[in-house]
Amino acid sequence: MRSQLPVHSDAAPWRDPRLSPTERAEALLPLMTLEEKIAQLVGVWVGADASGEGVAPHQSDMITELPPWNSLIEYGLGQLTRPFGTAPVDPVVGARSLAASQAQIVAASRFGIPAQVHEECLTGFAAWRATVYPTPLGWGASFDPDLVEAMADRIGRSMRAAGVHQGLAPVLDVTRDYRWGRTEETIGEDPYLVGTTGAAYVRGLEGAGVVATLKHFAGYSASRGGRNHAPVPMGRRELTDVILPPFEMALRLGGARSVMNSYAEIDGLPAAADEELLTRLLRDEWGFTGIVVADYFAVRFLETLHRVAADAADAARLALRAGIDVELPTVDAFGAPLVEAVRRGDVDEALIDRALRRVLIQKIEIGLLDEDWQVLPDDVANLRLDDEASQDVAVRLARESVVLLRNSGVLPLAVGSRVALIGPVADDPMAMLGCYSFPNHVGIHHADHGLGLEIPSLRDELARRVPLLSHEPGCTITGEDTSGIPAAVAAAAAADVCVLAVGDRAGMFGRGTSGEGCDAVDLRLPGVQADLVRAVLATGTPVVLVLMTGRPYALGPEVDTAAAVVQAFFLGQLGGQALAEVLTGAVNPSGRLPVSVPRDAGGLPGTYLAPPLGRRTQVSSVDPTPAYPFGHGLSYTTFEWADATVVGAADESPAAWPVDGEARVRITVTNTGDRAGTEVVQLYLHDPVAQTTRPVVRLVGYTRLPLAPGEAAHVTFGVPADLASFCGLSGRRIVEPGDVELRFGRSSGDVAATLPLRLTGVERQVGHQRDLLTSVRVEPLVAVPHSA
């Protein structure tokens, strides 16, 4: 029931900027009725489709016919869900429409509180005509957090200019099984790479004034069989050592203000109902003070899918108690069922107040309760979501994301060569885009609107640079039709070199070969593409195999006969340009694998983070050794690594490394080739004996190092002993004294130098405030004269 208290006043204390956000929220909260409180804990998806034709399965089950708009906003509204990301809308029209909705929300409620607006933003602002950047596997392949931060800044600026306050990114799930459809959304299979890159994304988005949302907390990527939403068979140590660190880094090093729960269950307990995870760990131990939002429909899924709740009210009770503050995407269990449960005494109103306090504080922090808050952003008439600055960042990141896996000398393509471009993704612009890009996520349902962007295919861009170019698709991405393979074989046989482009089509819930709900039974290329690869390789023409995919695929022994292999993970709208520039030599490749490329389609799951018995052994006939390991990538120039040393160490070996200290190690890298290039210097930790089994190696530092021909540089890493910590026998994170090695590597499988050290002192327990980051110092040296 609505109170009649005269509370709407510009002089109200909750609008007083001299008070802290907490003081302002505390002044407002007691004045609100139960309905007004709960209205702040829900979103409304006004563009959602209840017909059964929505984005996701179960969407029609969760979204019934909503009440009229005026009824929905009568008591206020917590969030507006995806006003730009539900259907194509001109950006200026969309911003004006959103402003009109906000004006209605403010006018309808007693306290004049605007809604917090959220959108997807994983590969760019998920809006029509907005720049589409590389997918997160591409971010990981770049090994360039600074550029990822610049990308997120561009994304955040465009969202803020349109009136959006919160972005549902980044994804911090560490890749555990390549068959999982959402592998393309992950940054990679190493928690240090995921954490440093994810924290950079958060800094960029938050620095632009948009709330970053970390997802999916936690364990989602480790589902059994790589199946979406499947149970997660994971123990405490894997959770502590692999899954959680990226979230810690993004909170502490990035400053994220929102977290989204995982759909998954761990050991029988769904994350959305896990009080230990969402409250004791996240808030009590880590000190998180922002808001926890439910992944779409996750609250009701406690009843309908997990079956740990009897009904909607019970699901709301479990979620609130666990620590979820806001139900997304639209009002459901947190609506009438929750109101009635509180009135019956089944849910303590103190849980409502706890969530509301967090929501109000965040709305105050982002300025929604300030007297000078504007319904319509400044300069909205000139709103452009795909400008030159954004395109520049997009193409730079795409270039850095291309990974050269193998090269017998056929690349760069020789000038004047007759090139046959073969493959089902060679002339497909959509093959550049991940599943959460607007054209793939939403645009496919609105073909009459077009893509909204210029997205050149690989064929388009290669034709601009290679005059003697022929093209045959050979087959489709999916399906069993092999009738096009003979024409492809003939074209390849008649050429000097063949560029064979195979890969994925991103989609949602079975509408693609990669993406959310598009899990794979095994790691064979989709459709008959493997048949096409074998047939083209058999021609004897040198073949450049280009993989445009959302996951790594096992290519089989035939790939060893390819003259070159190039991996590209959904490079975004300018990916065709970036690939063509690498193939023709205009750009020297510098990407490194954020995930291993398996040799065989079976023997799964497995990533490079394996203990000794997780690798090749004499007690199993299955050899999980990858075709190309994590961190691998080649260049068109060559680099020499030399003079590795522990800085400041005495003559003893192993060098002493206090359990509460820092080890400084240095190596000299020289460009010994005839063109400029960028090496990625990687540092790995090897712990030969520990109280629990440990990965043979794991990444603890890296840096990109651009060098001109003959140029050299010292690279020094300062590694805190805290980075050697792990979950010990007691279940606590410890730094254990004993012998270890720091290994400089060109990849996780190619060690350039090994430095033995000894962690000295007594076993030391560390927690959330431990050091998380290795420092990097680069000292350029005098260039070495280069002889032709």
PDB file of C-alpha atoms in Angstrom, residues 318-467:
ATOM      1  CA  LEU A 318      16.746 -18.523  -0.989  1.00  0.00           C
ATOM      2  CA  ALA A 319      18.238 -15.960  -3.371  1.00  0.00           C
ATOM      3  CA  LEU A 320      17.837 -13.040  -0.978  1.00  0.00           C
ATOM      4  CA  ARG A 321      19.266 -15.010   1.920  1.00  0.00           C
ATOM      5  CA  ALA A 322      22.250 -16.063  -0.199  1.00  0.00           C
ATOM      6  CA  GLY A 323      23.002 -12.463  -1.144  1.00  0.00           C
ATOM      7  CA  ILE A 324      21.316 -11.667  -4.468  1.00  0.00           C
ATOM      8  CA  ASP A 325      20.082  -8.072  -4.413  1.00  0.00           C
ATOM      9  CA  VAL A 326      18.355  -7.600  -7.764  1.00  0.00           C
ATOM     10  CA  GLU A 327      16.298 -10.006  -9.861  1.00  0.00           C
ATOM     11  CA  LEU A 328      16.928  -9.784 -13.605  1.00  0.00           C
ATOM     12  CA  PRO A 329      15.874  -9.531 -16.329  1.00  0.00           C
ATOM     13  CA  THR A 330      12.296  -8.737 -15.320  1.00  0.00           C
ATOM     14  CA  VAL A 331       9.988  -8.786 -12.332  1.00  0.00           C
ATOM     15  CA  ASP A 332       9.000 -12.330 -11.356  1.00  0.00           C
ATOM     16  CA  ALA A 333       9.835 -14.061  -8.072  1.00  0.00           C
ATOM     17  CA  PHE A 334      10.835 -10.730  -6.503  1.00  0.00           C
ATOM     18  CA  GLY A 335       7.427  -9.320  -7.421  1.00  0.00           C
ATOM     19  CA  ALA A 336       4.064 -10.307  -5.938  1.00  0.00           C
ATOM     20  CA  PRO A 337       5.337 -13.696  -4.616  1.00  0.00           C
ATOM     21  CA  LEU A 338       7.978 -11.924  -2.505  1.00  0.00           C
ATOM     22  CA  VAL A 339       5.580  -9.242  -1.251  1.00  0.00           C
ATOM     23  CA  GLU A 340       3.145 -11.916  -0.109  1.00  0.00           C
ATOM     24  CA  ALA A 341       5.905 -14.012   1.490  1.00  0.00           C
ATOM     25  CA  VAL A 342       7.078 -11.046   3.573  1.00  0.00           C
ATOM     26  CA  ARG A 343       3.526 -10.279   4.684  1.00  0.00           C
ATOM     27  CA  ARG A 344       3.053 -13.941   5.707  1.00  0.00           C
ATOM     28  CA  GLY A 345       6.281 -13.840   7.697  1.00  0.00           C
ATOM     29  CA  ASP A 346       8.022 -16.391   5.473  1.00  0.00           C
ATOM     30  CA  VAL A 347      10.723 -13.884   4.497  1.00  0.00           C
ATOM     31  CA  ASP A 348      12.278 -11.474   6.978  1.00  0.00           C
ATOM     32  CA  GLU A 349      11.898  -7.874   5.808  1.00  0.00           C
ATOM     33  CA  ALA A 350      15.434  -7.298   7.062  1.00  0.00           C
ATOM     34  CA  LEU A 351      16.631  -9.216   3.975  1.00  0.00           C
ATOM     35  CA  ILE A 352      14.694  -6.785   1.784  1.00  0.00           C
ATOM     36  CA  ASP A 353      16.252  -3.838   3.600  1.00  0.00           C
ATOM     37  CA  ARG A 354      19.751  -5.311   3.248  1.00  0.00           C
ATOM     38  CA  ALA A 355      19.418  -5.615  -0.532  1.00  0.00           C
ATOM     39  CA  LEU A 356      17.650  -2.262  -0.856  1.00  0.00           C
ATOM     40  CA  ARG A 357      20.377  -0.461   1.073  1.00  0.00           C
ATOM     41  CA  ARG A 358      22.966  -1.712  -1.433  1.00  0.00           C
ATOM     42  CA  VAL A 359      20.809  -0.754  -4.410  1.00  0.00           C
ATOM     43  CA  LEU A 360      20.129   2.756  -3.113  1.00  0.00           C
ATOM     44  CA  ILE A 361      23.788   3.354  -2.270  1.00  0.00           C
ATOM     45  CA  GLN A 362      24.799   2.430  -5.805  1.00  0.00           C
ATOM     46  CA  LYS A 363      22.128   4.610  -7.363  1.00  0.00           C
ATOM     47  CA  ILE A 364      23.349   7.491  -5.216  1.00  0.00           C
ATOM     48  CA  GLU A 365      26.990   6.793  -6.169  1.00  0.00           C
ATOM     49  CA  ILE A 366      26.212   6.993  -9.892  1.00  0.00           C
ATOM     50  CA  GLY A 367      24.269  10.221  -9.437  1.00  0.00           C
ATOM     51  CA  LEU A 368      20.699   9.052  -9.943  1.00  0.00           C
ATOM     52  CA  LEU A 369      19.450  10.758  -6.769  1.00  0.00           C
ATOM     53  CA  ASP A 370      21.329  14.004  -7.282  1.00  0.00           C
ATOM     54  CA  GLU A 371      19.273  17.145  -7.831  1.00  0.00           C
ATOM     55  CA  ASP A 372      21.098  17.894 -11.079  1.00  0.00           C
ATOM     56  CA  TRP A 373      20.508  14.437 -12.605  1.00  0.00           C
ATOM     57  CA  GLN A 374      19.467  14.792 -16.238  1.00  0.00           C
ATOM     58  CA  VAL A 375      16.852  12.620 -17.889  1.00  0.00           C
ATOM     59  CA  LEU A 376      18.418  13.144 -21.312  1.00  0.00           C
ATOM     60  CA  PRO A 377      22.220  12.901 -21.664  1.00  0.00           C
ATOM     61  CA  ASP A 378      24.074  15.883 -23.089  1.00  0.00           C
ATOM     62  CA  ASP A 379      24.557  16.135 -26.857  1.00  0.00           C
ATOM     63  CA  VAL A 380      22.340  13.123 -27.555  1.00  0.00           C
ATOM     64  CA  ALA A 381      21.496  14.521 -31.007  1.00  0.00           C
ATOM     65  CA  ASN A 382      25.083  13.775 -32.070  1.00  0.00           C
ATOM     66  CA  LEU A 383      25.202  10.313 -30.520  1.00  0.00           C
ATOM     67  CA  ARG A 384      27.292   7.953 -32.638  1.00  0.00           C
ATOM     68  CA  LEU A 385      28.147   4.472 -31.416  1.00  0.00           C
ATOM     69  CA  ASP A 386      30.667   3.497 -34.105  1.00  0.00           C
ATOM     70  CA  ASP A 387      33.121   6.343 -34.450  1.00  0.00           C
ATOM     71  CA  GLU A 388      36.655   6.427 -35.843  1.00  0.00           C
ATOM     72  CA  ALA A 389      38.319   6.253 -32.419  1.00  0.00           C
ATOM     73  CA  SER A 390      36.380   3.092 -31.558  1.00  0.00           C
ATOM     74  CA  GLN A 391      37.150   1.527 -34.926  1.00  0.00           C
ATOM     75  CA  ASP A 392      40.830   2.275 -34.432  1.00  0.00           C
ATOM     76  CA  VAL A 393      40.892   0.408 -31.118  1.00  0.00           C
ATOM     77  CA  ALA A 394      38.878  -2.438 -32.642  1.00  0.00           C
ATOM     78  CA  VAL A 395      41.268  -3.022 -35.529  1.00  0.00           C
ATOM     79  CA  ARG A 396      44.375  -2.681 -33.334  1.00  0.00           C
ATOM     80  CA  LEU A 397      43.048  -5.300 -30.946  1.00  0.00           C
ATOM     81  CA  ALA A 398      42.079  -7.565 -33.833  1.00  0.00           C
ATOM     82  CA  ARG A 399      45.596  -7.341 -35.279  1.00  0.00           C
ATOM     83  CA  GLU A 400      47.183  -8.199 -31.932  1.00  0.00           C
ATOM     84  CA  SER A 401      44.783 -11.128 -31.492  1.00  0.00           C
ATOM     85  CA  VAL A 402      45.818 -13.043 -34.611  1.00  0.00           C
ATOM     86  CA  VAL A 403      48.005 -16.019 -33.669  1.00  0.00           C
ATOM     87  CA  LEU A 404      50.448 -17.555 -36.146  1.00  0.00           C
ATOM     88  CA  LEU A 405      50.722 -21.186 -35.053  1.00  0.00           C
ATOM     89  CA  ARG A 406      52.858 -22.617 -37.846  1.00  0.00           C
ATOM     90  CA  ASN A 407      54.765 -21.186 -40.804  1.00  0.00           C
ATOM     91  CA  SER A 408      57.040 -23.019 -43.195  1.00  0.00           C
ATOM     92  CA  GLY A 409      57.820 -19.773 -45.011  1.00  0.00           C
ATOM     93  CA  VAL A 410      54.672 -19.436 -47.110  1.00  0.00           C
ATOM     94  CA  LEU A 411      53.628 -16.390 -45.089  1.00  0.00           C
ATOM     95  CA  PRO A 412      53.565 -13.525 -45.748  1.00  0.00           C
ATOM     96  CA  LEU A 413      51.933 -14.283 -49.103  1.00  0.00           C
ATOM     97  CA  ALA A 414      54.316 -13.548 -51.960  1.00  0.00           C
ATOM     98  CA  VAL A 415      53.440 -10.586 -54.136  1.00  0.00           C
ATOM     99  CA  GLY A 416      51.991 -11.737 -57.467  1.00  0.00           C
ATOM    100  CA  SER A 417      50.969 -15.183 -56.219  1.00  0.00           C
ATOM    101  CA  ARG A 418      47.828 -16.832 -57.520  1.00  0.00           C
ATOM    102  CA  VAL A 419      45.820 -17.354 -54.327  1.00  0.00           C
ATOM    103  CA  ALA A 420      42.789 -19.596 -53.956  1.00  0.00           C
ATOM    104  CA  LEU A 421      40.607 -18.541 -51.032  1.00  0.00           C
ATOM    105  CA  ILE A 422      38.622 -21.572 -49.943  1.00  0.00           C
ATOM    106  CA  GLY A 423      36.238 -22.258 -47.082  1.00  0.00           C
ATOM    107  CA  PRO A 424      32.757 -21.586 -45.722  1.00  0.00           C
ATOM    108  CA  VAL A 425      33.765 -18.635 -43.528  1.00  0.00           C
ATOM    109  CA  ALA A 426      35.975 -16.904 -46.092  1.00  0.00           C
ATOM    110  CA  ASP A 427      33.199 -14.672 -47.415  1.00  0.00           C
ATOM    111  CA  ASP A 428      30.959 -14.539 -44.355  1.00  0.00           C
ATOM    112  CA  PRO A 429      30.948 -11.278 -42.344  1.00  0.00           C
ATOM    113  CA  MET A 430      29.113 -12.994 -39.489  1.00  0.00           C
ATOM    114  CA  ALA A 431      32.110 -15.299 -39.039  1.00  0.00           C
ATOM    115  CA  MET A 432      33.884 -12.326 -37.476  1.00  0.00           C
ATOM    116  CA  LEU A 433      31.366 -11.892 -34.664  1.00  0.00           C
ATOM    117  CA  GLY A 434      30.820 -13.526 -31.278  1.00  0.00           C
ATOM    118  CA  CYS A 435      27.456 -14.620 -29.945  1.00  0.00           C
ATOM    119  CA  TYR A 436      26.988 -11.520 -27.774  1.00  0.00           C
ATOM    120  CA  SER A 437      27.606  -9.074 -30.607  1.00  0.00           C
ATOM    121  CA  PHE A 438      24.380  -7.282 -31.495  1.00  0.00           C
ATOM    122  CA  PRO A 439      24.157  -8.621 -35.080  1.00  0.00           C
ATOM    123  CA  ASN A 440      24.404 -12.237 -33.854  1.00  0.00           C
ATOM    124  CA  HIS A 441      22.565 -11.860 -30.564  1.00  0.00           C
ATOM    125  CA  VAL A 442      19.613  -9.781 -31.721  1.00  0.00           C
ATOM    126  CA  GLY A 443      20.043  -8.727 -35.327  1.00  0.00           C
ATOM    127  CA  ILE A 444      19.431 -12.189 -36.766  1.00  0.00           C
ATOM    128  CA  HIS A 445      15.799 -11.849 -35.648  1.00  0.00           C
ATOM    129  CA  HIS A 446      15.483  -8.542 -37.535  1.00  0.00           C
ATOM    130  CA  ALA A 447      17.038  -9.206 -40.940  1.00  0.00           C
ATOM    131  CA  ASP A 448      15.104  -6.325 -42.501  1.00  0.00           C
ATOM    132  CA  HIS A 449      17.214  -3.841 -40.532  1.00  0.00           C
ATOM    133  CA  GLY A 450      20.553  -5.063 -41.873  1.00  0.00           C
ATOM    134  CA  LEU A 451      23.734  -5.368 -39.835  1.00  0.00           C
ATOM    135  CA  GLY A 452      23.902  -1.664 -39.042  1.00  0.00           C
ATOM    136  CA  LEU A 453      27.665  -1.776 -39.651  1.00  0.00           C
ATOM    137  CA  GLU A 454      30.159  -2.286 -42.435  1.00  0.00           C
ATOM    138  CA  ILE A 455      31.690  -5.710 -41.690  1.00  0.00           C
ATOM    139  CA  PRO A 456      34.037  -6.736 -44.500  1.00  0.00           C
ATOM    140  CA  SER A 457      34.674 -10.442 -44.911  1.00  0.00           C
ATOM    141  CA  LEU A 458      38.132 -11.966 -45.298  1.00  0.00           C
ATOM    142  CA  ARG A 459      37.441 -12.242 -49.022  1.00  0.00           C
ATOM    143  CA  ASP A 460      36.546  -8.553 -49.251  1.00  0.00           C
ATOM    144  CA  GLU A 461      39.765  -7.483 -47.572  1.00  0.00           C
ATOM    145  CA  LEU A 462      42.068 -10.019 -49.235  1.00  0.00           C
ATOM    146  CA  ALA A 463      40.742  -9.053 -52.679  1.00  0.00           C
ATOM    147  CA  ARG A 464      41.921  -5.487 -52.063  1.00  0.00           C
ATOM    148  CA  ARG A 465      45.473  -6.747 -51.514  1.00  0.00           C
ATOM    149  CA  VAL A 466      45.756  -9.835 -53.745  1.00  0.00           C
ATOM    150  CA  PRO A 467      44.900  -9.192 -57.406  1.00  0.00           C
TER     151      PRO A 467
END
